[in-house]
Short mmCIF file of C-alpha atoms and ligand atoms in Angstrom, two decimals:
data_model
loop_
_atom_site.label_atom_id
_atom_site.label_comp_id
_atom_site.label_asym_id
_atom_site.label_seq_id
_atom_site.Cartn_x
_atom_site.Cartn_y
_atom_site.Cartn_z
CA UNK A 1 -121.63 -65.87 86.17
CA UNK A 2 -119.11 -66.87 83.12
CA UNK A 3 -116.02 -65.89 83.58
CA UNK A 4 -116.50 -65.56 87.17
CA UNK A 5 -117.65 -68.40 88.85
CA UNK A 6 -115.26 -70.89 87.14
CA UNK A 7 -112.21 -68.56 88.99
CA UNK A 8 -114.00 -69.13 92.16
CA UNK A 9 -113.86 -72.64 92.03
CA UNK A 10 -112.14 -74.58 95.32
CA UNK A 11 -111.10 -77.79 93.27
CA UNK A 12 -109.54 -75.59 91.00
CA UNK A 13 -107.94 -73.25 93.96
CA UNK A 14 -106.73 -76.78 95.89
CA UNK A 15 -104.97 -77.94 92.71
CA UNK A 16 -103.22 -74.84 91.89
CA UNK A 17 -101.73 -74.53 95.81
CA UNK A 18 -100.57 -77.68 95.63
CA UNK A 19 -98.69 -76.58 92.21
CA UNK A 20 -97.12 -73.93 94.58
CA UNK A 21 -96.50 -76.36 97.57
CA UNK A 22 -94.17 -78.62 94.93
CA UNK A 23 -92.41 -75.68 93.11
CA UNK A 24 -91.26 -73.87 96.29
CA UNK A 25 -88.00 -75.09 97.69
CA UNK A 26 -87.15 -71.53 99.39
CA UNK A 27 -88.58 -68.47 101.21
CA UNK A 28 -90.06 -65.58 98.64
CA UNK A 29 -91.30 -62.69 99.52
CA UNK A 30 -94.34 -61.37 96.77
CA UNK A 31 -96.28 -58.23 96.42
CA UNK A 32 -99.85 -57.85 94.81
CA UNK A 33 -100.07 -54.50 93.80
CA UNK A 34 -103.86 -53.90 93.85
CA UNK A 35 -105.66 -53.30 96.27
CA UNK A 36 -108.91 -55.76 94.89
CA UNK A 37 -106.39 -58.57 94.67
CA UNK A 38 -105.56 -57.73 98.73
CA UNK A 39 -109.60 -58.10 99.26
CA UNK A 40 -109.96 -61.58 97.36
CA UNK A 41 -106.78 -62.78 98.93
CA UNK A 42 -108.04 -62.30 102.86
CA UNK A 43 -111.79 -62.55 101.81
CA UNK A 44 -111.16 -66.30 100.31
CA UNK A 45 -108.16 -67.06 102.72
CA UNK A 46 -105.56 -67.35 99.91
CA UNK A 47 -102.25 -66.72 101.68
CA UNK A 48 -103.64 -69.49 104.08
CA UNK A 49 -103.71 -72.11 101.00
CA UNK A 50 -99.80 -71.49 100.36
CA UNK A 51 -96.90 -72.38 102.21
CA UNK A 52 -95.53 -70.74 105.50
CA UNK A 53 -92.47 -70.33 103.26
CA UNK A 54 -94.31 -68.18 101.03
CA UNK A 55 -95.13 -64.32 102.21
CA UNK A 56 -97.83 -62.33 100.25
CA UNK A 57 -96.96 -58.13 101.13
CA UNK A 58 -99.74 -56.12 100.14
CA UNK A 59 -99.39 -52.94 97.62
CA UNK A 60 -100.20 -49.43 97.42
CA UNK A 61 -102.88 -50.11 94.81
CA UNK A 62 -106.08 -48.75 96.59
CA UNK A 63 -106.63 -45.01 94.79
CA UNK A 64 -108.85 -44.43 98.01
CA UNK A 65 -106.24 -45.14 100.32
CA UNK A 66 -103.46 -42.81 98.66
CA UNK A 67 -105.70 -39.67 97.76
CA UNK A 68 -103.38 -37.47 99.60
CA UNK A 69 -105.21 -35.52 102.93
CA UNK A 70 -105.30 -31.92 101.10
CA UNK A 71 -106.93 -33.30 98.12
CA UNK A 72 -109.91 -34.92 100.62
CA UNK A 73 -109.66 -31.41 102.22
CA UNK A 74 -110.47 -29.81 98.82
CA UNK A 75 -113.40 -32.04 98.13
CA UNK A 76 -115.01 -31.18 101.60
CA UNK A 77 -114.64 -27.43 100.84
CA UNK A 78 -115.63 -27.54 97.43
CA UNK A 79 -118.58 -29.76 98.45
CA UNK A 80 -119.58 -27.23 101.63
CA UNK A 81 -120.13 -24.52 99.03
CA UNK A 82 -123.86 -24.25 98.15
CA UNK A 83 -123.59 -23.63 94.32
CA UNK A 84 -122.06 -26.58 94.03
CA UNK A 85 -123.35 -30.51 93.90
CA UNK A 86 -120.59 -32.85 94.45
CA UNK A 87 -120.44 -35.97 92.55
CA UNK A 88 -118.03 -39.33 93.59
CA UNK A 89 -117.87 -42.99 93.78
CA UNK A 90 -118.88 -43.70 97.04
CA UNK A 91 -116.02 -45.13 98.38
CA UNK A 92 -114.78 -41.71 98.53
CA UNK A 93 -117.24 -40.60 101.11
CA UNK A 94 -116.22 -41.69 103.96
CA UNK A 95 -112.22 -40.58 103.85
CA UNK A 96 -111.45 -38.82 106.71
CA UNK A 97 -110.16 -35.48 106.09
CA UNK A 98 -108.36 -33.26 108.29
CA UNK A 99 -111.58 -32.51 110.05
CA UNK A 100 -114.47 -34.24 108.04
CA UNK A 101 -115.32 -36.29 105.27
CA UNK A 102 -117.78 -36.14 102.57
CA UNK A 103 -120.77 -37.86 104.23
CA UNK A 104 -120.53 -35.62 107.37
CA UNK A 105 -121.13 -32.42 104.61
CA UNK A 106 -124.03 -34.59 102.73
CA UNK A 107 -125.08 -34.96 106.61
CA UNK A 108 -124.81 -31.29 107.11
CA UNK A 109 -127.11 -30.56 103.88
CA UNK A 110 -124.44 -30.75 101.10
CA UNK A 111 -125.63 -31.92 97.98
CA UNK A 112 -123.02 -34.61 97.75
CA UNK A 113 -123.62 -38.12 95.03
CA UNK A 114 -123.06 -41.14 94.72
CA UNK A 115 -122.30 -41.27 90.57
CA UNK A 116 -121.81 -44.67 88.72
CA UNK A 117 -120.02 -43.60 85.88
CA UNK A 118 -117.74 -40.61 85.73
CA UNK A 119 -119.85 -39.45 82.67
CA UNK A 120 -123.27 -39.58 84.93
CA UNK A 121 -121.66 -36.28 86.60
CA UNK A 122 -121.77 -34.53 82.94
CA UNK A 123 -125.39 -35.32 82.73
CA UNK A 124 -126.01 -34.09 86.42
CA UNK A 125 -124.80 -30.89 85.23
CA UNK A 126 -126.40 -30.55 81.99
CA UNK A 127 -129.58 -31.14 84.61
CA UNK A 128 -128.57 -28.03 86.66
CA UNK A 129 -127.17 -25.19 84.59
CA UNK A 130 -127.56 -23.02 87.32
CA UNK A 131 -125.13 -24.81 89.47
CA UNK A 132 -121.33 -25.82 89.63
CA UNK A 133 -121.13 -29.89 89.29
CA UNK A 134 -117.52 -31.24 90.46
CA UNK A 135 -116.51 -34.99 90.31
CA UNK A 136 -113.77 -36.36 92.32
CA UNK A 137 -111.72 -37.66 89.92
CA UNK A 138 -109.68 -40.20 91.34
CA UNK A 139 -107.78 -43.92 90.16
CA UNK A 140 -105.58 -45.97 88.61
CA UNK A 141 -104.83 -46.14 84.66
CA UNK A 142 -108.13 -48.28 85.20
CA UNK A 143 -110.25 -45.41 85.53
CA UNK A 144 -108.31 -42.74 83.69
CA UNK A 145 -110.30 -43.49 80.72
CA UNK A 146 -113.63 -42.75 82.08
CA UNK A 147 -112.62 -39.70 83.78
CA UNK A 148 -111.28 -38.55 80.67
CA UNK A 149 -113.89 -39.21 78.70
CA UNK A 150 -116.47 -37.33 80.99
CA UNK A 151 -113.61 -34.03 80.48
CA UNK A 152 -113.99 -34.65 77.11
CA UNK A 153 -117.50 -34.79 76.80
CA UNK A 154 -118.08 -31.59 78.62
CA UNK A 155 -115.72 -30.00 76.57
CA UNK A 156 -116.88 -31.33 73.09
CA UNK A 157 -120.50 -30.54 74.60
CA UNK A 158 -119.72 -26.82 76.18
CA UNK A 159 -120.90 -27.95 79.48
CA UNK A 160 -119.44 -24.91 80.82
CA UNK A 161 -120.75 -25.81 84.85
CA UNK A 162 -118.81 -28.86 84.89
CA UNK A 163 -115.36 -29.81 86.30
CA UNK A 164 -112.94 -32.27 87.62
CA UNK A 165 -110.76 -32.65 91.53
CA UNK A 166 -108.30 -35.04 89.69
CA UNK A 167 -105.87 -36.63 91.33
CA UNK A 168 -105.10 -39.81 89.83
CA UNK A 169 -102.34 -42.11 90.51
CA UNK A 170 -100.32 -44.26 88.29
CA UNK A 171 -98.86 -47.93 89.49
CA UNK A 172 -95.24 -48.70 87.53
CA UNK A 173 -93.89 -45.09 89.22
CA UNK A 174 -95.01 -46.39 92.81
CA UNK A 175 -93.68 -50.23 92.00
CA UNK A 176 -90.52 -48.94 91.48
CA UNK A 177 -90.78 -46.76 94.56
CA UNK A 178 -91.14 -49.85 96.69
CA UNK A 179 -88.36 -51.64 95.08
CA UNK A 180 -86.02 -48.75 95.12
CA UNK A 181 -87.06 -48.11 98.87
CA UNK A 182 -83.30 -49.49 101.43
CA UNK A 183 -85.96 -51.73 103.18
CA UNK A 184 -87.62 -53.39 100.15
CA UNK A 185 -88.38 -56.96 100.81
CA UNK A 186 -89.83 -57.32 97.83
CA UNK A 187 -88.91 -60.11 95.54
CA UNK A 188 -91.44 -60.38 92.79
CA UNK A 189 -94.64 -58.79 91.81
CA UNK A 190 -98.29 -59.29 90.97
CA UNK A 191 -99.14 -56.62 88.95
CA UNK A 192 -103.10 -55.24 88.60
CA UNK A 193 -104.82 -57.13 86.00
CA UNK A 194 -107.51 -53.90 85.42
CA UNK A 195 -104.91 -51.64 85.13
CA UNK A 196 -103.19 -53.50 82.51
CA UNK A 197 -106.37 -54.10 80.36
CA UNK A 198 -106.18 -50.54 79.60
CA UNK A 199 -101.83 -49.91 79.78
CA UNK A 200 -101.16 -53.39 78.46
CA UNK A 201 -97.36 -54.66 80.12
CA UNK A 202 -94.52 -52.97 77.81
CA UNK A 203 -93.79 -50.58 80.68
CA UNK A 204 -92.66 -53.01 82.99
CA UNK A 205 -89.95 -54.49 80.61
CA UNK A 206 -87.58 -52.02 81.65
CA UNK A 207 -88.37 -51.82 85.41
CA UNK A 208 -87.71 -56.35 85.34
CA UNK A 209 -84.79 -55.01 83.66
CA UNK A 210 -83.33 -52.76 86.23
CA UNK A 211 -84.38 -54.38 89.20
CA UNK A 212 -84.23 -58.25 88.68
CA UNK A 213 -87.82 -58.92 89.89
CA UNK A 214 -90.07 -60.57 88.12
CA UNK A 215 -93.78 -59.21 87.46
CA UNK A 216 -96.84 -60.95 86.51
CA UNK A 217 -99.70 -59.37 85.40
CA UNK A 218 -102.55 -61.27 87.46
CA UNK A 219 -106.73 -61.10 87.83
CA UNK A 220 -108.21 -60.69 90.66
CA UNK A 221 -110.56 -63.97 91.25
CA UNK A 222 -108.61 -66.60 93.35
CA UNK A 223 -107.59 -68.66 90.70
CA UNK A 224 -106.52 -65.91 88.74
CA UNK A 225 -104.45 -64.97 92.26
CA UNK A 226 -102.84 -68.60 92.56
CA UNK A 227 -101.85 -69.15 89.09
CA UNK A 228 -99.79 -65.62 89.59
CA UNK A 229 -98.04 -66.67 92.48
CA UNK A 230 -97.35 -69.66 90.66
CA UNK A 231 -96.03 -68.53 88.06
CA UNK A 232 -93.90 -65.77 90.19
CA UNK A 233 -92.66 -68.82 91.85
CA UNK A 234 -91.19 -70.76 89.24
CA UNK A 235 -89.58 -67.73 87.56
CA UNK A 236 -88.19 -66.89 91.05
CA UNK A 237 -87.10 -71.17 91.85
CA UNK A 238 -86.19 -71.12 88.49
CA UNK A 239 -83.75 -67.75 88.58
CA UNK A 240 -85.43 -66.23 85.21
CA UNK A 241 -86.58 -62.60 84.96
CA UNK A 242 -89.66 -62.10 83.13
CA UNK A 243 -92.54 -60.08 82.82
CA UNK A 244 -95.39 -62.69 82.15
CA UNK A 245 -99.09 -62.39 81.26
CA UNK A 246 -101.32 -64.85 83.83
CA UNK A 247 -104.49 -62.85 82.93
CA UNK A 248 -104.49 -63.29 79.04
CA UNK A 249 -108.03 -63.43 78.74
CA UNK A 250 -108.44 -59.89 79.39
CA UNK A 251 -105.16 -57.92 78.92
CA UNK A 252 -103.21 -57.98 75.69
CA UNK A 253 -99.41 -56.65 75.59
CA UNK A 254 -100.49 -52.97 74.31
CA UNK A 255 -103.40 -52.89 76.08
CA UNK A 256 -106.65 -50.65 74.81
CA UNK A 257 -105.17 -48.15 72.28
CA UNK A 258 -107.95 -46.39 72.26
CA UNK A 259 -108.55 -45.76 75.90
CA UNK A 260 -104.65 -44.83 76.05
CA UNK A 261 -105.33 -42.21 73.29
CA UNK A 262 -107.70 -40.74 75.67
CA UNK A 263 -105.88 -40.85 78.25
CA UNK A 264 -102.91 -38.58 76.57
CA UNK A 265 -105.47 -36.34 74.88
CA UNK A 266 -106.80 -35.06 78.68
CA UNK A 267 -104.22 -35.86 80.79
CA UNK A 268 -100.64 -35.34 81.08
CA UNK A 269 -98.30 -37.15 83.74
CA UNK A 270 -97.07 -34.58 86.50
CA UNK A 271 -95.67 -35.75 90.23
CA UNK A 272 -98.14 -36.48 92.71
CA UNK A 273 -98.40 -36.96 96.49
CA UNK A 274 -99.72 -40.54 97.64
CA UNK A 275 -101.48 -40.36 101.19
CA UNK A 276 -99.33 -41.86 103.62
CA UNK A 277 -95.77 -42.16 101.22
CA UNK A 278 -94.83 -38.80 100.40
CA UNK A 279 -94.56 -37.39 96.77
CA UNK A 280 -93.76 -40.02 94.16
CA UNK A 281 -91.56 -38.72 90.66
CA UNK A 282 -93.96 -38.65 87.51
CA UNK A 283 -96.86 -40.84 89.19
CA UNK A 284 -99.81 -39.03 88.80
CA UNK A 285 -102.34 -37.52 86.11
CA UNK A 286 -103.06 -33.88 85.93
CA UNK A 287 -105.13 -32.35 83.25
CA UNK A 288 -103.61 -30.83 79.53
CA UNK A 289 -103.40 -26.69 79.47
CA UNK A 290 -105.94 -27.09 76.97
CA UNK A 291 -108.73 -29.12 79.89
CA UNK A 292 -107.75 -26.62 82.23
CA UNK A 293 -110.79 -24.74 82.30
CA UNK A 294 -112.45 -27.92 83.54
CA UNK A 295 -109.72 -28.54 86.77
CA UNK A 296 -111.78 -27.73 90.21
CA UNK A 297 -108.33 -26.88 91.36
CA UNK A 298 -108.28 -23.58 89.41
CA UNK A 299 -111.73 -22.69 89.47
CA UNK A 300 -112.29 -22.73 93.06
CA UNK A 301 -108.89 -21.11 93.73
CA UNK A 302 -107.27 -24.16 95.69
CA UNK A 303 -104.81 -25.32 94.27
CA UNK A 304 -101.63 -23.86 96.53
CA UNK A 305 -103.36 -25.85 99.45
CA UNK A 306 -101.12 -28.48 101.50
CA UNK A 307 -101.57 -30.40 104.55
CA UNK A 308 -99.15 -32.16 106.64
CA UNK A 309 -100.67 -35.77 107.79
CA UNK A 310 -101.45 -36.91 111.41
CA UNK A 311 -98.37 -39.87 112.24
CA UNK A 312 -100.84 -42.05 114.49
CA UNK A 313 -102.15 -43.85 111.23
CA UNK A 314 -99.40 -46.14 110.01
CA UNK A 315 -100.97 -46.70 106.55
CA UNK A 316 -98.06 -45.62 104.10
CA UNK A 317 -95.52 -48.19 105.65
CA UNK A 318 -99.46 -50.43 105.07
CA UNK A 319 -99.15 -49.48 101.38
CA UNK A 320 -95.84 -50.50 100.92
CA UNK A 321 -95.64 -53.78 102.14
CA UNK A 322 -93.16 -52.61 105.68
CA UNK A 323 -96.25 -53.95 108.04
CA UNK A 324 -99.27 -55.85 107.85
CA UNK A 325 -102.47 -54.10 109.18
CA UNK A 326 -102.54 -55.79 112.52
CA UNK A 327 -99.41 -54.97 112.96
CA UNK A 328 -100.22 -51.21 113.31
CA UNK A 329 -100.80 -50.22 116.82
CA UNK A 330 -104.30 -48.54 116.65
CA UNK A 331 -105.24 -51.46 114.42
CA UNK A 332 -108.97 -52.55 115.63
CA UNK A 333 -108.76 -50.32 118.64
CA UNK A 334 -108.23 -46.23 118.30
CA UNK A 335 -109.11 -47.07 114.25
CA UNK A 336 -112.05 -48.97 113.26
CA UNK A 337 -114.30 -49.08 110.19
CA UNK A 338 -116.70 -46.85 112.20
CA UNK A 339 -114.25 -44.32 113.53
CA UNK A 340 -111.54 -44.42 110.94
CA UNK A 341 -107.67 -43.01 111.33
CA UNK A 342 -106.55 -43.75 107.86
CA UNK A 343 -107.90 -44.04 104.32
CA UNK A 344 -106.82 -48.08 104.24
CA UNK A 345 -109.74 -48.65 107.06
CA UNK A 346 -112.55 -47.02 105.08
CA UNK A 347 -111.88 -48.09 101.67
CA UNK A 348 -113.80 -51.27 100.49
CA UNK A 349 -110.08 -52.21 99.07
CA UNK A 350 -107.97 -51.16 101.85
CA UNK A 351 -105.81 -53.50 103.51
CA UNK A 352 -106.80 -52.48 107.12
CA UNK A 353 -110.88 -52.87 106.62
CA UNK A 354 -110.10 -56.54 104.59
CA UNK A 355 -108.14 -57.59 107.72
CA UNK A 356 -110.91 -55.88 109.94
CA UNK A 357 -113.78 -57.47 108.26
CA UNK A 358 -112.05 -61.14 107.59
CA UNK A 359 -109.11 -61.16 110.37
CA UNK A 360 -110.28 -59.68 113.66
CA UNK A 361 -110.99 -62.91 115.38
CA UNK A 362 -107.13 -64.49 114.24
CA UNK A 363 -105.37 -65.03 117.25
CA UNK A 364 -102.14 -63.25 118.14
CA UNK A 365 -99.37 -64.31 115.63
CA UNK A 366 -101.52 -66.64 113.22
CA UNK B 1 -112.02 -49.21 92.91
CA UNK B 2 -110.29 -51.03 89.77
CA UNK B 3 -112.90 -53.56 90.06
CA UNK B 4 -113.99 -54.46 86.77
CA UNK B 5 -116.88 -57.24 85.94
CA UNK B 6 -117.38 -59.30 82.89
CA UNK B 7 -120.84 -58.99 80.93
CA UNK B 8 -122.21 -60.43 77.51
CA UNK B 9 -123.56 -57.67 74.60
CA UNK B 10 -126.77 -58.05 74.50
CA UNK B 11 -127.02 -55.46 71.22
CA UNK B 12 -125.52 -52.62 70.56
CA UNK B 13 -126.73 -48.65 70.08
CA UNK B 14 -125.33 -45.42 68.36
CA UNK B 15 -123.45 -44.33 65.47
CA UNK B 16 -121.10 -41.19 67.49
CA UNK B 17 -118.22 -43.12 68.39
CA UNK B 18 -117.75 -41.77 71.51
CA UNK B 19 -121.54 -42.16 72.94
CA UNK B 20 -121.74 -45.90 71.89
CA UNK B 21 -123.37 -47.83 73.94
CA UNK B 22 -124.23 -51.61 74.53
CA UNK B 23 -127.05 -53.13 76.77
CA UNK B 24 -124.61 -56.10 78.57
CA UNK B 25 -126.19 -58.62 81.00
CA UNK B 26 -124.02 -59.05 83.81
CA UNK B 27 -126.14 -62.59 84.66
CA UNK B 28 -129.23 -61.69 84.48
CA UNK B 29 -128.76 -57.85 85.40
CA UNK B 30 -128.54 -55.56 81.99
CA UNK B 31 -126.85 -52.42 82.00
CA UNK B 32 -126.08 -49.76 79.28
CA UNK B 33 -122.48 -49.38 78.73
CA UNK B 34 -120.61 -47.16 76.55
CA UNK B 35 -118.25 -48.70 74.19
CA UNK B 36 -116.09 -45.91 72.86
CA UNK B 37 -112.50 -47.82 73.86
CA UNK B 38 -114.04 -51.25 72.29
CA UNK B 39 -115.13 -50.37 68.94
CA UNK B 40 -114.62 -53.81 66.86
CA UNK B 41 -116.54 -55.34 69.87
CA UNK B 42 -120.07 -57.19 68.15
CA UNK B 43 -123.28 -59.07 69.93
CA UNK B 44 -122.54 -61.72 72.26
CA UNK B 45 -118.90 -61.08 73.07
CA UNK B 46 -117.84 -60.77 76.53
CA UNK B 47 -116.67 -57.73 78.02
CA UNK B 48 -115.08 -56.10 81.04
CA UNK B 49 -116.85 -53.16 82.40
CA UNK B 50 -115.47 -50.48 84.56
CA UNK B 51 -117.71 -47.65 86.20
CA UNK B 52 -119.78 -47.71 82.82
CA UNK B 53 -116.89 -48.40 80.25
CA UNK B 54 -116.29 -51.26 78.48
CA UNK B 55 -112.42 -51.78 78.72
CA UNK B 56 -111.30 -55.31 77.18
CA UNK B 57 -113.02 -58.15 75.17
CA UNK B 58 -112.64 -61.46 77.36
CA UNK B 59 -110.82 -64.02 75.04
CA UNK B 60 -112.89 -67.44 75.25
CA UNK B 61 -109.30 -69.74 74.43
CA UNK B 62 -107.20 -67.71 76.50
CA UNK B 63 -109.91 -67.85 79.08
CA UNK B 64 -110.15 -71.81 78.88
CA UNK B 65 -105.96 -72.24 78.90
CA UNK B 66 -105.51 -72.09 82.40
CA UNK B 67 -108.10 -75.13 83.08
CA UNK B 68 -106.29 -76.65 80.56
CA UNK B 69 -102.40 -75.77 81.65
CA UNK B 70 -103.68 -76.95 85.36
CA UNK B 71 -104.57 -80.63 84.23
CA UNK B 72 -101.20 -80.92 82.50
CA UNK B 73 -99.64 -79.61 86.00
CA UNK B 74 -101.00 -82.42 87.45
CA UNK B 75 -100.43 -85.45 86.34
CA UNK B 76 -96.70 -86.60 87.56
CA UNK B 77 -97.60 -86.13 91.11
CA UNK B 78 -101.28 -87.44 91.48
CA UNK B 79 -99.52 -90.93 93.45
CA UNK B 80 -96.25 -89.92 95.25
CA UNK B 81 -96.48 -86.33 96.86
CA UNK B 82 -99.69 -85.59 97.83
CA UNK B 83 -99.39 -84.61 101.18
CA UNK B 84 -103.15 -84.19 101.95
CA UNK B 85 -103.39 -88.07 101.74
CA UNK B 86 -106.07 -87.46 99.24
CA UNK B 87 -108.72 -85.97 101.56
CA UNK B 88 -108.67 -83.03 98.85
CA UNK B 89 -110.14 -84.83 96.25
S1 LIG C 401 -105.11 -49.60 111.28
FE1 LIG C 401 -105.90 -47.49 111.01
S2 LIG C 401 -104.30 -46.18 111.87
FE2 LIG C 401 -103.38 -48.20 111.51
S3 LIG C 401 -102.52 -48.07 109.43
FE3 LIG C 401 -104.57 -48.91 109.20
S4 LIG C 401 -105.83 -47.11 108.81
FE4 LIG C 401 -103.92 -46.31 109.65
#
């Protein structure tokens, strides 16, 4: 496919390691932020292509991972009730809750789907007046537009059986999270491509600006992922500061206008708990006063509910780049794909099931 | 769940801004997709698509520069420093 294929290409990968191998005279230390990049860069064997000098952390960018435990809690309750069809992306299914996750209430009779499209879940309940349709709104600034256009919809449309669990997250609060954090390691960044299609990169002037770490906004095909780190690279050999553009094809400085517009018409910015980290300042999305008629929260009388999280699963100090997945110690043994401890082995873009799926058989300490 | 995958309009449906809609061909496989954030978008541009969104026109030259940046990379070292011997090319 165009536009795919060519950032796939080995030739093309080889060339652009190499690059790296010649600029790098010292140890750096770089984070990708998403949690797609994490998958390309252990599915294709990226961090294998660079030098040992050269140490690729991986982010907190996997929405899946981060939904906090009492929002996963919600969603089972809401979808046990039996007015109510439940509508998701299915990575969300299998999240273990407290006690359950999604597929074991679909299992149990639940009317629980799969949606493409966060609008699909307004048609579903234009379908079935007679019943309560909730999507599990969750993301990045990625999929904030889509979720707020399916609140807007319903609104504009008086689809009065419809509403929304939101609880989306926003990346520049949690990057500066990590490099505020005593430990950080972190020395530059690769920021999410997607989510900068839609925010464009003004908002990390002033965090390059405070901290001294560069940021490049990067794709998420392995070319895309090399030419980031070289470009990280030279700004870091080089001593400059900069927030850069590496995926230019796709994301221009203000990003989609329109989509942003959206964005502020449904959704305000409130605090919000990230599975595994704690509550971050400002990083999440709630819905406007004026929306509120369409927040699950309210309408199923939730929304005092917390939960405190088991401390087995190591997957916040995961998410921030403190340990690598196989450094956890129920890593492939107590937690597995099939029988899950954290949020980071389930989703398709969690660090623990990319290691799972494409590191398993690494011996000790490669 | 940011993934996001690039597809070429095929044509393009609706006059409500907010329910446009394009059929895009994601090679070979043609989906509609609503195109109420990319509203200068016309026939045969490239897109990026996100759980049924259209979210940024793919620039062709900006697309082609890093081919182009990578040969210029290249040259000075082709001879002395290649420590793979050549086996890579
Ligand atoms: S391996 Fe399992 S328990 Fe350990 S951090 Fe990852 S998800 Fe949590």
């Amino acid at each position: 496919m165009k536009y795919l294929d060519e950032y796939r290409d080995p030739e093309t990968a080889k060339k652009l390691a190499e690059a790296i191998r010649r600029a790098t005279t010292q140890p750096w230390t770089l984070m990708e932020i998403c949690g797609g990049q994490t998958h390309s860069i252990v599915r294709f064997g990226i961090d294998e292509l660079l030098p040992d000098s050269i140490e690729l952390v991986h982010g907190p960018g996997c929405p899946v991972c981060v939904t906090p435990l009492e929002l996963i809690d919600k969603a089972v309750e809401i979808a046990s009730r039996p007015e109510v069809i439940f509508c998701s992306f299915g990575d969300m299914l299998r999240v273990p809750g407290s006690e359950k996750d999604l597929l074991s209430v679909k299992a149990a009779g639940g009317d629980v789907r799969i949606v493409y499209s966060p609008v699909d879940a307004v048609g579903v309940a234009k379908e079935h007046p007679d019943k309560e349709v909730v999507f599990f709104a969750v993301g990045f600034e990625t999929t904030a537009p889509a979720n707020a256009m399916a609140v807007h919809q319903a609104k504009l449309q008086g689809v009065k059986n419809f509403s929304v669990l939101v609880s989306h997250v926003l990346v520049p609060p949690a990057m500066e999270a990590i490099l505020s954090a005593p430990g950080n390691r972190v020395q530059g960044f690769l920021a999410a491509g997607h989510v900068c299609t839609v925010m464009g990169y003004q908002e990390y002037q002033p965090i390059v600006e405070k901290y001294g770490k560069p940021i490049v906004v990067t794709g998420f095909e392995p070319v895309d992922i090399l030419e980031g780190i070289y470009l990280c690279v030279k700004q870091l050999e080089e001593g400059r500061v900069e927030v850069e553009n590496q995926y230019s094809r796709s994301v221009l400085v203000d990003g989609n206008r329109p989509a942003q517009q959206l964005i502020q018409t449904v959704f305000r910015i409130v605090d919000r708990k990230w599975r595994g980290i704690g509550t971050i300042p400002v990083s999440g999305l709630g819905l406007q006063p004026e929306y509120g008629d369409f927040d699950a929260e309210l309408r199923f009388d939730l929304a005092n509910r917390q939960v405190e999280e088991p401390e087995a699963c190591q997957s916040g100090r995961v998410l921030q780049g403190e340990i690598k997945p196989h450094e956890c110690p129920a890593f492939g043994k107590e937690c597995t794909p099939e029988r899950p401890l954290g949020a980071t082995m389930v989703s398709s873009e969690g660090a623990c099931a990319a290691y799972y799926q494409y590191r398993r058989l690494m011996p000790e300490g490669a | 769940m940011c993934l996001a995958v690039p597809g070429r309009i095929l044509s393009l449906h609706g006059e409500d801004p907010l329910q446009r809609t394009a059929q895009v061909d994601f090679g070979g496989v043609v989906k509609e997709i609503n195109m109420a954030f990319l509203p200068e978008c016309g026939v045969q541009d490239y897109v990026l698509v996100h759980v049924g969104f259209a979210i940024s026109k793919v620039d062709e030259e900006e697309a082609k520069r890093i081919f182009e940046a990578l040969d210029s990379l290249e040259e000075p070292v082709r001879d002395d420093s290649d420590p793979t011997g050549g086996e890579v090319a």
